mmCIF file of C-alpha atoms and ligand atoms in Angstrom:
data_model
loop_
_atom_site.group_PDB
_atom_site.id
_atom_site.type_symbol
_atom_site.label_atom_id
_atom_site.label_comp_id
_atom_site.label_asym_id
_atom_site.label_seq_id
_atom_site.Cartn_x
_atom_site.Cartn_y
_atom_site.Cartn_z
ATOM 1 C CA UNK A 1 11.183 41.883 290.690
ATOM 2 C CA UNK A 2 9.591 42.809 293.881
ATOM 3 C CA UNK A 3 6.230 44.076 293.180
ATOM 4 C CA UNK A 4 3.924 43.415 290.151
ATOM 5 C CA UNK A 5 6.393 42.575 287.837
ATOM 6 C CA UNK A 6 5.685 42.535 284.086
ATOM 7 C CA UNK A 7 6.832 39.499 282.001
ATOM 8 C CA UNK A 8 10.051 40.302 280.132
ATOM 9 C CA UNK A 9 9.235 37.623 277.562
ATOM 10 C CA UNK A 10 5.717 36.438 276.398
ATOM 11 C CA UNK A 11 5.741 33.839 273.694
ATOM 12 C CA UNK A 12 4.259 31.025 271.566
ATOM 13 C CA UNK A 13 6.196 27.559 271.551
ATOM 14 C CA UNK A 14 5.307 25.095 268.672
ATOM 15 C CA UNK A 15 5.275 21.551 269.703
ATOM 16 C CA UNK A 16 6.509 18.716 267.100
ATOM 17 C CA UNK A 17 4.224 18.692 264.613
ATOM 18 C CA UNK A 18 2.712 15.357 265.960
ATOM 19 C CA UNK A 19 2.398 15.506 269.838
ATOM 20 C CA UNK A 20 1.592 11.711 270.966
ATOM 21 C CA UNK A 21 -0.581 11.796 274.134
ATOM 22 C CA UNK A 22 -1.071 9.217 276.787
ATOM 23 C CA UNK A 23 -4.293 8.406 275.768
ATOM 24 C CA UNK A 24 -3.203 7.076 272.496
ATOM 25 C CA UNK A 25 -4.473 10.327 270.697
ATOM 26 C CA UNK A 26 -2.275 13.022 269.220
ATOM 27 C CA UNK A 27 -2.254 16.578 269.135
ATOM 28 C CA UNK A 28 -1.142 18.278 265.751
ATOM 29 C CA UNK A 29 0.312 21.622 265.545
ATOM 30 C CA UNK A 30 -0.174 22.515 269.310
ATOM 31 C CA UNK A 31 1.397 25.369 270.610
ATOM 32 C CA UNK A 32 2.409 26.359 274.313
ATOM 33 C CA UNK A 33 1.787 30.171 275.595
ATOM 34 C CA UNK A 34 4.552 30.872 278.073
ATOM 35 C CA UNK A 35 5.768 33.778 279.805
ATOM 36 C CA UNK A 36 9.227 34.720 281.540
ATOM 37 C CA UNK A 37 9.776 37.140 284.355
ATOM 38 C CA UNK A 38 13.065 38.437 285.132
ATOM 39 C CA UNK A 39 16.154 36.898 282.968
ATOM 40 C CA UNK A 40 17.403 33.611 282.812
ATOM 41 C CA UNK A 41 21.059 33.401 283.369
ATOM 42 C CA UNK A 42 23.921 32.479 281.118
ATOM 43 C CA UNK A 43 24.070 28.758 282.917
ATOM 44 C CA UNK A 44 20.068 28.918 282.864
ATOM 45 C CA UNK A 45 20.258 27.516 286.376
ATOM 46 C CA UNK A 46 18.375 30.243 287.701
ATOM 47 C CA UNK A 47 14.639 29.200 286.336
ATOM 48 C CA UNK A 48 11.449 28.641 288.710
ATOM 49 C CA UNK A 49 8.593 26.981 286.605
ATOM 50 C CA UNK A 50 5.160 28.015 288.092
ATOM 51 C CA UNK A 51 2.671 25.520 287.157
ATOM 52 C CA UNK A 52 -0.750 26.973 287.360
ATOM 53 C CA UNK A 53 -4.080 25.679 288.529
ATOM 54 C CA UNK A 54 -7.660 25.018 286.997
ATOM 55 C CA UNK A 55 -8.034 28.719 285.788
ATOM 56 C CA UNK A 56 -4.451 30.222 285.492
ATOM 57 C CA UNK A 57 -2.381 31.356 282.684
ATOM 58 C CA UNK A 58 1.120 31.627 281.982
ATOM 59 C CA UNK A 59 0.776 35.434 283.246
ATOM 60 C CA UNK A 60 1.770 34.292 286.921
ATOM 61 C CA UNK A 61 1.845 37.533 288.356
ATOM 62 C CA UNK A 62 -1.753 38.056 287.243
ATOM 63 C CA UNK A 63 -3.311 35.301 289.527
ATOM 64 C CA UNK A 64 -0.679 34.610 291.949
ATOM 65 C CA UNK A 65 1.664 37.601 292.720
ATOM 66 C CA UNK A 66 2.769 36.271 295.789
ATOM 67 C CA UNK A 67 5.064 33.818 293.930
ATOM 68 C CA UNK A 68 7.721 36.263 293.815
ATOM 69 C CA UNK A 69 8.054 36.108 297.502
ATOM 70 C CA UNK A 70 7.999 32.522 298.404
ATOM 71 C CA UNK A 71 10.749 31.762 300.774
ATOM 72 C CA UNK A 72 12.931 28.603 299.699
ATOM 73 C CA UNK A 73 10.953 28.660 296.343
ATOM 74 C CA UNK A 74 12.481 31.611 294.578
ATOM 75 C CA UNK A 75 15.182 34.284 294.939
ATOM 76 C CA UNK A 76 13.447 37.309 293.749
ATOM 77 C CA UNK A 77 16.635 39.089 293.376
ATOM 78 C CA UNK A 78 18.343 36.410 290.995
ATOM 79 C CA UNK A 79 15.562 33.853 289.516
ATOM 80 C CA UNK A 80 13.626 33.791 286.453
ATOM 81 C CA UNK A 81 9.854 32.593 286.649
ATOM 82 C CA UNK A 82 8.441 30.508 283.947
ATOM 83 C CA UNK A 83 4.824 30.513 283.394
ATOM 84 C CA UNK A 84 3.257 28.101 280.727
ATOM 85 C CA UNK A 85 -0.362 27.867 279.823
ATOM 86 C CA UNK A 86 -1.394 24.278 280.080
ATOM 87 C CA UNK A 87 -2.681 22.546 276.886
ATOM 88 C CA UNK A 88 -6.436 22.125 277.021
ATOM 89 C CA UNK A 89 -6.734 25.764 278.707
ATOM 90 C CA UNK A 90 -8.367 28.790 277.194
ATOM 91 C CA UNK A 91 -5.448 31.250 277.766
ATOM 92 C CA UNK A 92 -3.129 30.784 274.572
ATOM 93 C CA UNK A 93 -2.114 27.397 274.421
ATOM 94 C CA UNK A 94 -4.004 24.641 272.147
ATOM 95 C CA UNK A 95 -7.300 23.777 273.680
ATOM 96 C CA UNK A 96 -10.755 22.770 272.665
ATOM 97 C CA UNK A 97 -11.468 26.333 270.972
ATOM 98 C CA UNK A 98 -8.295 26.179 269.065
ATOM 99 C CA UNK A 99 -8.749 25.361 265.649
ATOM 100 C CA UNK A 100 -8.242 21.465 264.657
ATOM 101 C CA UNK A 101 -5.965 21.512 261.599
ATOM 102 C CA UNK A 102 -7.706 18.307 260.184
ATOM 103 C CA UNK A 103 -11.037 19.872 260.145
ATOM 104 C CA UNK A 104 -10.357 23.765 259.666
ATOM 105 C CA UNK A 105 -13.023 24.258 262.883
ATOM 106 C CA UNK A 106 -12.488 24.533 266.638
ATOM 107 C CA UNK A 107 -11.812 21.103 268.073
ATOM 108 C CA UNK A 108 -15.069 21.435 270.490
ATOM 109 C CA UNK A 109 -15.769 17.958 271.721
ATOM 110 C CA UNK A 110 -13.155 16.392 269.206
ATOM 111 C CA UNK A 111 -10.358 17.600 271.602
ATOM 112 C CA UNK A 112 -8.366 14.531 272.543
ATOM 113 C CA UNK A 113 -8.067 13.368 276.244
ATOM 114 C CA UNK A 114 -4.959 15.423 277.673
ATOM 115 C CA UNK A 115 -3.281 14.194 280.855
ATOM 116 C CA UNK A 116 -0.869 15.956 283.585
ATOM 117 C CA UNK A 117 1.897 13.782 282.043
ATOM 118 C CA UNK A 118 1.416 15.208 278.654
ATOM 119 C CA UNK A 119 1.370 18.695 280.231
ATOM 120 C CA UNK A 120 4.834 17.945 282.016
ATOM 121 C CA UNK A 121 6.384 16.387 278.643
ATOM 122 C CA UNK A 122 5.269 19.636 276.842
ATOM 123 C CA UNK A 123 6.612 21.655 279.106
ATOM 124 C CA UNK A 124 9.960 19.764 279.198
ATOM 125 C CA UNK A 125 10.232 20.042 275.427
ATOM 126 C CA UNK A 126 9.780 24.168 275.818
ATOM 127 C CA UNK A 127 12.681 23.815 278.414
ATOM 128 C CA UNK A 128 14.692 22.191 275.694
ATOM 129 C CA UNK A 129 13.985 25.075 273.337
ATOM 130 C CA UNK A 130 14.555 27.429 276.129
ATOM 131 C CA UNK A 131 18.046 26.077 276.819
ATOM 132 C CA UNK A 132 16.997 25.050 280.409
ATOM 133 C CA UNK A 133 18.448 21.612 281.343
ATOM 134 C CA UNK A 134 17.472 21.823 284.860
ATOM 135 C CA UNK A 135 14.805 23.393 286.839
ATOM 136 C CA UNK A 136 15.783 25.285 289.904
ATOM 137 C CA UNK A 137 12.381 25.155 291.607
ATOM 138 C CA UNK A 138 9.021 23.911 290.150
ATOM 139 C CA UNK A 139 6.119 24.733 292.227
ATOM 140 C CA UNK A 140 2.355 24.862 292.008
ATOM 141 C CA UNK A 141 -0.806 24.251 293.722
ATOM 142 C CA UNK A 142 -4.021 22.009 293.024
ATOM 143 C CA UNK A 143 -3.529 20.845 289.439
ATOM 144 C CA UNK A 144 -0.462 23.009 289.334
ATOM 145 C CA UNK A 145 0.721 20.798 292.163
ATOM 146 C CA UNK A 146 -0.236 17.740 290.235
ATOM 147 C CA UNK A 147 2.370 19.003 287.600
ATOM 148 C CA UNK A 148 5.011 19.643 289.975
ATOM 149 C CA UNK A 149 4.872 16.205 291.462
ATOM 150 C CA UNK A 150 4.716 14.715 287.712
ATOM 151 C CA UNK A 151 7.816 16.739 286.963
ATOM 152 C CA UNK A 152 9.522 15.075 289.945
ATOM 153 C CA UNK A 153 8.534 11.616 288.980
ATOM 154 C CA UNK A 154 8.895 11.769 285.059
ATOM 155 C CA UNK A 155 11.919 13.973 284.901
ATOM 156 C CA UNK A 156 13.764 13.431 288.123
ATOM 157 C CA UNK A 157 17.313 15.016 286.870
ATOM 158 C CA UNK A 158 15.638 18.063 285.647
ATOM 159 C CA UNK A 159 14.019 19.574 288.997
ATOM 160 C CA UNK A 160 16.486 20.351 292.100
ATOM 161 C CA UNK A 161 13.160 21.489 294.218
ATOM 162 C CA UNK A 162 9.839 20.806 293.821
ATOM 163 C CA UNK A 163 7.099 22.307 295.849
ATOM 164 C CA UNK A 164 3.554 20.942 295.619
ATOM 165 C CA UNK A 165 0.672 22.653 297.505
ATOM 166 C CA UNK A 166 -2.799 21.291 298.315
ATOM 167 C CA UNK A 167 -2.721 18.444 295.943
ATOM 168 C CA UNK A 168 -3.003 14.735 296.199
ATOM 169 C CA UNK A 169 -4.734 11.958 293.952
ATOM 170 C CA UNK A 170 -8.238 13.330 293.765
ATOM 171 C CA UNK A 171 -10.277 10.945 296.395
ATOM 172 C CA UNK A 172 -13.999 10.024 295.651
ATOM 173 C CA UNK A 173 -15.639 13.134 296.883
ATOM 174 C CA UNK A 174 -13.461 15.118 294.633
ATOM 175 C CA UNK A 175 -14.220 12.799 291.634
ATOM 176 C CA UNK A 176 -17.916 12.977 292.347
ATOM 177 C CA UNK A 177 -17.718 17.139 292.538
ATOM 178 C CA UNK A 178 -15.909 16.905 289.411
ATOM 179 C CA UNK A 179 -18.175 14.861 287.733
ATOM 180 C CA UNK A 180 -21.309 16.977 288.643
ATOM 181 C CA UNK A 181 -19.712 19.819 287.599
ATOM 182 C CA UNK A 182 -19.228 18.452 284.055
ATOM 183 C CA UNK A 183 -22.996 17.311 284.187
ATOM 184 C CA UNK A 184 -24.039 20.900 284.742
ATOM 185 C CA UNK A 185 -22.238 21.845 281.558
ATOM 186 C CA UNK A 186 -23.386 19.142 279.395
ATOM 187 C CA UNK A 187 -26.879 19.237 280.360
ATOM 188 C CA UNK A 188 -27.001 23.046 279.378
ATOM 189 C CA UNK A 189 -28.870 22.718 276.176
ATOM 190 C CA UNK A 190 -26.454 25.306 274.851
ATOM 191 C CA UNK A 191 -23.408 23.048 274.943
ATOM 192 C CA UNK A 192 -24.742 21.344 271.894
ATOM 193 C CA UNK A 193 -22.474 18.150 272.379
ATOM 194 C CA UNK A 194 -19.247 20.665 272.618
ATOM 195 C CA UNK A 195 -19.757 22.302 269.458
ATOM 196 C CA UNK A 196 -21.345 25.473 270.705
ATOM 197 C CA UNK A 197 -19.971 28.664 268.451
ATOM 198 C CA UNK A 198 -17.493 30.711 270.432
ATOM 199 C CA UNK A 199 -20.012 33.875 271.203
ATOM 200 C CA UNK A 200 -22.706 31.108 272.499
ATOM 201 C CA UNK A 201 -21.132 29.337 275.666
ATOM 202 C CA UNK A 202 -23.345 27.270 277.867
ATOM 203 C CA UNK A 203 -23.241 30.071 280.412
ATOM 204 C CA UNK A 204 -25.919 28.656 282.646
ATOM 205 C CA UNK A 205 -24.221 25.173 282.964
ATOM 206 C CA UNK A 206 -20.477 26.644 283.276
ATOM 207 C CA UNK A 207 -21.630 28.898 286.158
ATOM 208 C CA UNK A 208 -23.309 26.000 288.095
ATOM 209 C CA UNK A 209 -20.202 24.246 287.383
ATOM 210 C CA UNK A 210 -18.048 26.992 288.796
ATOM 211 C CA UNK A 211 -20.164 27.771 291.591
ATOM 212 C CA UNK A 212 -20.296 23.910 292.535
ATOM 213 C CA UNK A 213 -16.361 24.220 292.302
ATOM 214 C CA UNK A 214 -16.280 27.469 294.614
ATOM 215 C CA UNK A 215 -18.122 25.630 297.484
ATOM 216 C CA UNK A 216 -15.452 23.079 296.993
ATOM 217 C CA UNK A 217 -12.453 25.792 297.251
ATOM 218 C CA UNK A 218 -14.055 27.526 300.595
ATOM 219 C CA UNK A 219 -14.781 26.017 303.783
ATOM 220 C CA UNK A 220 -17.834 25.819 306.108
ATOM 221 C CA UNK A 221 -16.111 28.071 308.593
ATOM 222 C CA UNK A 222 -15.519 30.676 305.913
ATOM 223 C CA UNK A 223 -19.063 30.487 304.646
ATOM 224 C CA UNK A 224 -20.424 30.813 308.326
ATOM 225 C CA UNK A 225 -18.456 33.798 308.883
ATOM 226 C CA UNK A 226 -19.180 35.525 305.490
ATOM 227 C CA UNK A 227 -22.788 34.865 304.857
ATOM 228 C CA UNK A 228 -24.129 32.630 307.842
ATOM 229 C CA UNK A 229 -27.798 32.708 307.040
ATOM 230 C CA UNK A 230 -28.072 36.388 306.071
ATOM 231 C CA UNK A 231 -30.589 37.417 303.293
ATOM 232 C CA UNK A 232 -28.665 38.413 299.870
ATOM 233 C CA UNK A 233 -27.007 41.881 300.105
ATOM 234 C CA UNK A 234 -29.077 43.229 297.253
ATOM 235 C CA UNK A 235 -32.113 42.953 299.472
ATOM 236 C CA UNK A 236 -33.829 40.088 298.357
ATOM 237 C CA UNK A 237 -36.011 38.045 300.850
ATOM 238 C CA UNK A 238 -35.308 34.537 300.917
ATOM 239 C CA UNK A 239 -38.874 34.143 302.754
ATOM 240 C CA UNK A 240 -40.500 35.432 299.596
ATOM 241 C CA UNK A 241 -40.648 34.205 296.010
ATOM 242 C CA UNK A 242 -37.195 33.331 294.614
ATOM 243 C CA UNK A 243 -35.186 35.566 297.093
ATOM 244 C CA UNK A 244 -31.734 34.407 297.660
ATOM 245 C CA UNK A 245 -29.765 34.071 300.693
ATOM 246 C CA UNK A 246 -26.188 35.661 300.878
ATOM 247 C CA UNK A 247 -24.299 32.859 299.891
ATOM 248 C CA UNK A 248 -26.332 31.833 296.903
ATOM 249 C CA UNK A 249 -25.790 35.499 295.694
ATOM 250 C CA UNK A 250 -22.190 35.015 296.139
ATOM 251 C CA UNK A 251 -22.174 31.830 294.299
ATOM 252 C CA UNK A 252 -24.154 33.024 291.729
ATOM 253 C CA UNK A 253 -21.830 36.275 291.101
ATOM 254 C CA UNK A 254 -18.818 33.832 291.040
ATOM 255 C CA UNK A 255 -20.664 31.699 288.245
ATOM 256 C CA UNK A 256 -21.210 34.801 286.243
ATOM 257 C CA UNK A 257 -18.114 36.135 286.585
ATOM 258 C CA UNK A 258 -16.380 32.897 285.168
ATOM 259 C CA UNK A 259 -18.214 32.439 282.100
ATOM 260 C CA UNK A 260 -17.065 35.937 280.899
ATOM 261 C CA UNK A 261 -13.233 34.428 281.034
ATOM 262 C CA UNK A 262 -13.379 30.903 280.702
ATOM 263 C CA UNK A 263 -14.297 28.275 278.046
ATOM 264 C CA UNK A 264 -16.782 25.521 278.734
ATOM 265 C CA UNK A 265 -14.942 22.616 277.042
ATOM 266 C CA UNK A 266 -11.438 23.940 278.581
ATOM 267 C CA UNK A 267 -13.111 23.328 281.675
ATOM 268 C CA UNK A 268 -14.431 19.820 280.765
ATOM 269 C CA UNK A 269 -10.856 18.805 279.605
ATOM 270 C CA UNK A 270 -8.821 20.161 282.487
ATOM 271 C CA UNK A 271 -11.487 18.760 285.255
ATOM 272 C CA UNK A 272 -10.885 15.602 283.090
ATOM 273 C CA UNK A 273 -7.162 15.485 283.926
ATOM 274 C CA UNK A 274 -7.440 16.430 287.297
ATOM 275 C CA UNK A 275 -9.391 13.487 287.989
ATOM 276 C CA UNK A 276 -7.012 11.207 286.014
ATOM 277 C CA UNK A 277 -3.949 12.287 288.196
ATOM 278 C CA UNK A 278 -2.444 9.167 289.663
ATOM 279 C CA UNK A 279 1.367 9.409 289.917
ATOM 280 C CA UNK A 280 1.480 5.696 290.119
ATOM 281 C CA UNK A 281 -0.446 4.746 287.062
ATOM 282 C CA UNK A 282 2.040 2.733 284.640
ATOM 283 C CA UNK A 283 4.265 1.595 287.712
ATOM 284 C CA UNK A 284 4.461 -1.706 289.393
ATOM 285 C CA UNK A 285 3.686 0.439 292.694
ATOM 286 C CA UNK A 286 3.141 3.990 293.845
ATOM 287 C CA UNK A 287 6.649 3.086 295.865
ATOM 288 C CA UNK A 288 8.282 2.580 292.407
ATOM 289 C CA UNK A 289 7.151 6.044 291.269
ATOM 290 C CA UNK A 290 8.466 7.838 294.364
ATOM 291 C CA UNK A 291 11.662 6.128 294.222
ATOM 292 C CA UNK A 292 12.523 8.105 291.117
ATOM 293 C CA UNK A 293 12.158 11.677 292.994
ATOM 294 C CA UNK A 294 15.680 13.182 293.185
ATOM 295 C CA UNK A 295 14.146 16.782 294.024
ATOM 296 C CA UNK A 296 13.940 18.010 297.435
ATOM 297 C CA UNK A 297 10.310 18.169 297.969
ATOM 298 C CA UNK A 298 8.162 20.353 300.134
ATOM 299 C CA UNK A 299 4.145 19.328 300.436
ATOM 300 C CA UNK A 300 1.855 21.833 301.857
ATOM 301 C CA UNK A 301 -1.615 20.880 303.113
ATOM 302 C CA UNK A 302 -4.228 23.179 303.943
ATOM 303 C CA UNK A 303 -6.147 22.767 307.349
ATOM 304 C CA UNK A 304 -9.600 23.392 306.176
ATOM 305 C CA UNK A 305 -9.379 21.944 302.469
ATOM 306 C CA UNK A 306 -12.065 19.714 301.820
ATOM 307 C CA UNK A 307 -11.320 19.296 298.177
ATOM 308 C CA UNK A 308 -7.490 17.810 299.004
ATOM 309 C CA UNK A 309 -7.519 16.928 302.361
ATOM 310 C CA UNK A 310 -4.583 17.697 304.555
ATOM 311 C CA UNK A 311 -4.565 13.997 305.757
ATOM 312 C CA UNK A 312 -4.298 13.096 301.958
ATOM 313 C CA UNK A 313 -1.384 15.380 301.595
ATOM 314 C CA UNK A 314 0.122 13.549 304.571
ATOM 315 C CA UNK A 315 -0.361 10.495 303.304
ATOM 316 C CA UNK A 316 1.448 11.360 300.217
ATOM 317 C CA UNK A 317 4.474 12.805 302.086
ATOM 318 C CA UNK A 318 4.706 9.600 304.071
ATOM 319 C CA UNK A 319 4.497 7.635 301.082
ATOM 320 C CA UNK A 320 7.353 9.710 299.385
ATOM 321 C CA UNK A 321 9.423 9.234 302.495
ATOM 322 C CA UNK A 322 8.963 5.596 302.753
ATOM 323 C CA UNK A 323 10.357 5.336 299.251
ATOM 324 C CA UNK A 324 13.438 7.403 300.286
ATOM 325 C CA UNK A 325 12.386 10.604 298.664
ATOM 326 C CA UNK A 326 13.500 13.664 300.782
ATOM 327 C CA UNK A 327 10.226 15.178 301.284
ATOM 328 C CA UNK A 328 8.955 17.353 304.317
ATOM 329 C CA UNK A 329 5.030 18.204 305.081
ATOM 330 C CA UNK A 330 3.802 21.554 306.195
ATOM 331 C CA UNK A 331 0.416 22.742 306.958
ATOM 332 C CA UNK A 332 -1.315 26.077 306.286
ATOM 333 C CA UNK A 333 -3.715 26.953 308.819
ATOM 334 C CA UNK A 334 -6.474 28.810 307.256
ATOM 335 C CA UNK A 335 -10.372 29.036 307.373
ATOM 336 C CA UNK A 336 -9.942 29.897 303.281
ATOM 337 C CA UNK A 337 -10.208 26.076 302.472
ATOM 338 C CA UNK A 338 -8.576 25.112 299.168
ATOM 339 C CA UNK A 339 -8.434 28.494 298.052
ATOM 340 C CA UNK A 340 -6.299 29.547 300.887
ATOM 341 C CA UNK A 341 -2.989 29.577 298.782
ATOM 342 C CA UNK A 342 -4.175 32.451 296.650
ATOM 343 C CA UNK A 343 -6.703 34.173 299.429
ATOM 344 C CA UNK A 344 -3.835 34.154 302.330
ATOM 345 C CA UNK A 345 -0.516 34.552 300.602
ATOM 346 C CA UNK A 346 1.381 36.201 303.634
ATOM 347 C CA UNK A 347 0.477 32.696 305.540
ATOM 348 C CA UNK A 348 1.757 30.761 302.487
ATOM 349 C CA UNK A 349 4.953 32.830 302.937
ATOM 350 C CA UNK A 350 5.125 32.252 306.667
ATOM 351 C CA UNK A 351 4.286 28.386 306.377
ATOM 352 C CA UNK A 352 7.313 27.819 303.638
ATOM 353 C CA UNK A 353 9.513 30.251 305.844
ATOM 354 C CA UNK A 354 8.940 27.435 308.293
ATOM 355 C CA UNK A 355 6.623 28.998 310.967
ATOM 356 C CA UNK A 356 4.032 26.562 310.882
ATOM 357 C CA UNK A 357 3.727 22.750 311.867
ATOM 358 C CA UNK A 358 5.945 20.723 309.941
ATOM 359 C CA UNK A 359 6.496 17.034 309.587
HETATM 360 C C1 ACO B 401 -5.491 34.527 283.621
HETATM 361 C C2 ACO B 401 -6.251 34.393 284.667
HETATM 362 O O1 ACO B 401 -7.299 35.483 284.498
HETATM 363 S S1 ACO B 401 -6.563 33.753 286.111
HETATM 364 C C3 ACO B 401 -7.891 34.496 286.855
HETATM 365 C C4 ACO B 401 -7.154 34.922 288.296
HETATM 366 N N1 ACO B 401 -7.375 33.662 288.890
HETATM 367 C C5 ACO B 401 -8.147 33.593 290.085
HETATM 368 O O2 ACO B 401 -8.719 34.798 290.505
HETATM 369 C C6 ACO B 401 -8.285 32.270 290.672
HETATM 370 C C7 ACO B 401 -9.735 32.470 291.135
HETATM 371 N N2 ACO B 401 -10.117 33.449 291.984
HETATM 372 C C8 ACO B 401 -10.482 33.036 293.257
HETATM 373 O O3 ACO B 401 -9.963 31.593 293.362
HETATM 374 C C9 ACO B 401 -10.754 34.003 294.337
HETATM 375 O O4 ACO B 401 -11.191 35.220 293.675
HETATM 376 C C10 ACO B 401 -9.368 34.181 295.425
HETATM 377 C C11 ACO B 401 -9.046 32.930 296.145
HETATM 378 C C12 ACO B 401 -8.461 34.700 294.657
HETATM 379 C C13 ACO B 401 -9.930 35.022 296.209
HETATM 380 O O5 ACO B 401 -11.011 34.813 296.927
HETATM 381 P P1 ACO B 401 -11.766 35.441 298.044
HETATM 382 O O6 ACO B 401 -11.081 36.417 298.718
HETATM 383 O O7 ACO B 401 -12.805 34.681 299.029
HETATM 384 O O8 ACO B 401 -12.710 36.399 297.336
HETATM 385 P P2 ACO B 401 -13.950 35.807 296.236
HETATM 386 O O9 ACO B 401 -13.306 36.241 294.785
HETATM 387 O O10 ACO B 401 -14.344 34.392 296.642
HETATM 388 O O11 ACO B 401 -15.398 36.735 296.503
HETATM 389 C C14 ACO B 401 -15.189 38.231 296.334
HETATM 390 C C15 ACO B 401 -16.185 38.480 295.267
HETATM 391 O O12 ACO B 401 -17.256 38.087 295.634
HETATM 392 C C16 ACO B 401 -18.275 39.243 295.570
HETATM 393 N N3 ACO B 401 -19.304 38.603 296.420
HETATM 394 C C17 ACO B 401 -19.602 38.245 297.855
HETATM 395 N N4 ACO B 401 -20.751 38.330 298.267
HETATM 396 C C18 ACO B 401 -21.640 38.312 297.647
HETATM 397 C C19 ACO B 401 -22.926 38.540 297.285
HETATM 398 N N5 ACO B 401 -23.737 38.025 298.295
HETATM 399 N N6 ACO B 401 -23.518 38.514 295.668
HETATM 400 C C20 ACO B 401 -22.835 39.211 294.991
HETATM 401 N N7 ACO B 401 -21.513 39.407 295.139
HETATM 402 C C21 ACO B 401 -20.665 38.894 296.151
HETATM 403 C C22 ACO B 401 -17.368 40.347 295.886
HETATM 404 O O13 ACO B 401 -18.344 41.696 295.763
HETATM 405 C C23 ACO B 401 -16.378 40.044 295.008
HETATM 406 O O14 ACO B 401 -16.630 40.396 293.634
HETATM 407 P P3 ACO B 401 -15.467 40.793 292.587
HETATM 408 O O15 ACO B 401 -14.637 39.682 292.725
HETATM 409 O O16 ACO B 401 -16.231 40.880 291.515
HETATM 410 O O17 ACO B 401 -14.838 42.105 293.046
HETATM 411 N N1 HSE B 402 -9.638 28.824 292.453
HETATM 412 C C1 HSE B 402 -8.540 28.229 291.721
HETATM 413 C C2 HSE B 402 -7.933 26.911 292.020
HETATM 414 C C3 HSE B 402 -8.705 25.568 291.672
HETATM 415 O O1 HSE B 402 -7.874 24.914 291.939
HETATM 416 C C4 HSE B 402 -8.877 28.459 290.190
HETATM 417 O O2 HSE B 402 -9.756 28.793 289.679
HETATM 418 O O3 HSE B 402 -7.741 28.071 289.377
#
């Protein structure tokens, strides 16, 4: 399992016919797409659950190949890796583009509100089906990290080690940015109240949403180093007509790449679940939530992340420790911003090996 592994198994798991949601709604006939890399052993005690971020999929080797080398998270010679596409996404699990059994048409904007807690509960049912009583480890970044933290709270006896990277409840700036991204999609006339045909996406809105998000995934220092005030590499002149600067060409390119691989209603659904993530919800206090945690937790903050600032991750680790949870904090020092966990895998490996600041 050392380089670019292929999944040994790719499957679809049928959730119970009626899957109740935190929001009070239900999903009927929902399915989860999953992939398993390596072999689950006879005791099923070698499974590492990899939870994906906004635009990932069950095929973890495609978007996060570094996962197979993370020290303290995975033993590449003996462990099996499980990737599960989240409900609401567009990579195989039930989402807004899936057929609503009640109408025979895609859910569109009728797709119910799904929360991170629902995601984790759906994954726990998959684990039951696969015969996995307890995860050796759960790991994820961003929305993947939200899932890892919910796992540690909701199913404390089912996860031995939890590694959550670049994550905390979204702060006001993050909530504002997500709101603007959704507005960009919903103001595109092609969105049609969420009932667009599969081949008629609100491309401009989705591209703008992604471009806005990409700004929050990078850092000022990275943009200065990469683009500065250079004119666009295509030769456009920003001083005449609508010529762009290089950074604008980059953001437009990111937006265009995105609408060819992602669904606008999934984007709305997943950014909403990102907004709503609050591990303390339903508990008397955050302390009560963190007191449930039995796993050994590692939180990783990224020095230049302004979507999930490292200070917010430090505060989370302090809250967990105050509640008696075993939690250590490490910091990945990088100019790559929030996306450093994807863009600088060798640094992430180094940090988890213990080479960077800890607390
Ligand atoms: C199931 C799935 O498919 S999940 C898909 C995989 N998921 C992901 O990739 C996650 C989303 N991706 C990312 O977040 C990023 O690509 C990362 C973090 C992995 C890498 O980030 P970076 O190293 O900064 O590269 P980034 O993708 O931002 O930029 C490079 C791209 O911008 C292009 N580019 C840069 N400047 C410009 C410009 N001025 N004009 C046009 N294009 C530009 C490059 O040519 C390159 O294009 P390409 O990706 O089409 O080859
Ligand atoms: N850039 C990543 C991380 C977002 O948190 C993604 O698109 O999934």
